[in-house]
Amino acid sequence: MITRFDTWGVDERQFWLRGALPEQVVHFDAESRMWHVYGHAEAVRVLSDAKLFSSNMMRLMAAEIGADVEEAQAGELLYLDPPRHTRLRRLVNHAFTPKVLAGLESKIAGLTHELLDQAPATGRLELVGALAYPLPVIVIAELLGVPASDRDLFREWAESLIPTTGSEVSLVGRFEGQDKVTETTLLQRKEFGEYLAEHIEDRRRHPREDLLSGLVHAEVDGERLSDKEIATLADVLLLAGHVTTTMLLGNTVLCLDSHPDEFARVRADRSRLPDVIEESLRYLPPFAVTARASTAEAEVGGVVIPPDQLVMVWLGAANRDPRVFDAPAEFRPGRDPNPHLTFSRGIHYCIGAGLARLEGRIALGILFDRFREIATIPDEPPQFIPSAQMLNAHTLPLAVSS
């Protein structure tokens, strides 16, 4: 187990990192009025049944948060159920096909070298700012067809979508600072929508070979998508193609830094890198929890969950279920099988999973080629966004030598 978390200041509610798994695999918390699912089989059950466990949680939250939020999130792929989800997802799937990803390999490698060339040659590398953040932003911007030079705007937009208070979410999605976060999020959505509107209008007049043009001219159920629908699909691409990769790169380096024997093995044999990435995804999942809303009475893990309940599925805990993973608290690249749930299951399986894995494999391989020594700095530990829902190093200073 990584013991450095206690000194690095990772949110204490990332309880499974310290070996503290709950006694019950399915539990109802009366105070927050939420159901919590911790077991692997139970998580698969919830995530795989979109009919019983809906992704449209706004119907539970709208009464308290307000209609404006419901309208702002209406139509977002992450919160949609079939058949609308199926039709919209089909529009963006082609941006992440194996053929498209294979065509990106040389681009990702070139960008990685370019970004590392721009880093100061001081023996110190702040991984997130130098590589882990800008690389996936530039790639997803190129897929969409918007200027990569607007990467700072993209980062501000992406971070506004993720609560960083670290407080628990109640049945209706309220947490400490919710009003402020909701106001900020809605403002960022408005600004990003206005930004995209200019590019959308340009694609209507002058179509290009990019994903944004494809969305502008696509039809669903015989109708063109609205500007708002195109913007919300861009949200999904921004998150799926950017945030996940940023966290994957940082968390994989943290895993290897804490396990020097495994670091030495993967340096000696780069064919081990995909296994290292998969175990890192299991061990330190970027997003530790996802949510669903029950639509009818359902039995999960021997417990009956009533309808219209918010169900929190703890991916981090499920990834350490001892019924599925031998010695789950140990970092063991090469587990076979390794059925982690980091990218979810079912119809909402992460659309950017393949891109994140590809970017991780290429960028980490080049990073290891460029620097003979890579290690965290004891006097300058990584800084994490405080959250029980995600594990995200906002800064990750490294001591490096060529």
Phi, psi and omega in degrees: 000145178284112182272348183290345180301327181297328179266339180279344177085027175294141182310129185296339181281000167281063194298325184293339178295339181253015176080012183262083177271145181291155179289325181258133180283339174227127188217140175257126179259110185294327183293314180271349182060042179231151171265138179242130179246120185248334185281154183293307181298322181290323177295317178300319179302313182290313185291335185270350184246087183288343179283317180276332183234096187281151173271354179275080182277350181297333180293334176275331187268336190300323185301323182264320182286323177118156185295330182299318179293319179301316180294321182296328184258356179298133178090356179286135184304322183295337185246014182259153173247165174298153004273346184299319180301316183300317184289319181288321181297326180300329181293326184261348181302325186291346177282350184233024179289158177306323180295315179296316181297319179299325179289346181269350187303310182293325178296315180296317179297315180298318178295321180298313177298317181299315182293319179291328176296329182279345181290142179301137180273070186244000186083005177229133179230119174273101194299318185295307182292326184278326189220307190297326176276304188294327183302301182293332178296315181296319182296313183290327176297321179292321177298315180290325182097021177253158186298127176294342179293346178268027185300325181295322176297319179298318181295317179299318180295313182297317183291333179290341181277349186246116177301135181239014178284335180078005182274156180291148178265136180271185183306321183261017172081016182267143177212170180304124182084012183301317183301316180293317181295318180298315179299316180295316181298315181296323178295317179295322177299316181298314181296317181292324177297319178294321178298313181291330183303322179296317180289325179296314180296322178297320181290332176295322182274324185225080180299146178233179176270066178218168185293324181298319177298319179299320179291320181298322185259005179280158175235140174233124183056035177081005182234147174287151177289146175283165176302321181294319179295320178296319180295320181288330173292326175296327174305311183298316180296322179298315180288312184293325185261000185232295189299317182299317180294319178304313182288324178300314181297312181296315183292326178294318177297320178297319178298313182291323178298326180273353179226076186300329178296318178291326177298315180296321181296316183287332174295321181284333184219095185292346176294345178279350186299316177302321178293322177297316180296316180297319180289326175296319178299321177289315190286317179232074182295133179305313177251118188274345185210148172224167188230151174220164177240125180290140180255342179205169178299132184216140177264127180225119179060034180080005180243138180267121177261122180292169176288162176059045177241144174275125184244117179264120181259112185272094182297322180298319179288318179300326179291350179239025178289117182293345176287343184244323186245123175290133182046061188295338180277358179260144178273106186231085175302142180096007175306137181215107005276170176226074187277053181295159184251019185303324178264016179073193177215168174076206189290342180257021173306136189306120183292337181262013184301314181296320179293319179298316179297317181296311180298321178297314182297314183290311185294318180292321178300317179291320178301317180290329177291322186285328187234124179290323179238134177220123181204150174292160184254115184306321182275358181220070186291160177297150178250126183254144170293124183290111182197140173277346186267345184210159177237097190227113174283114180285325172224144180219082180290136180231142169271126184228152174214144184276000000 
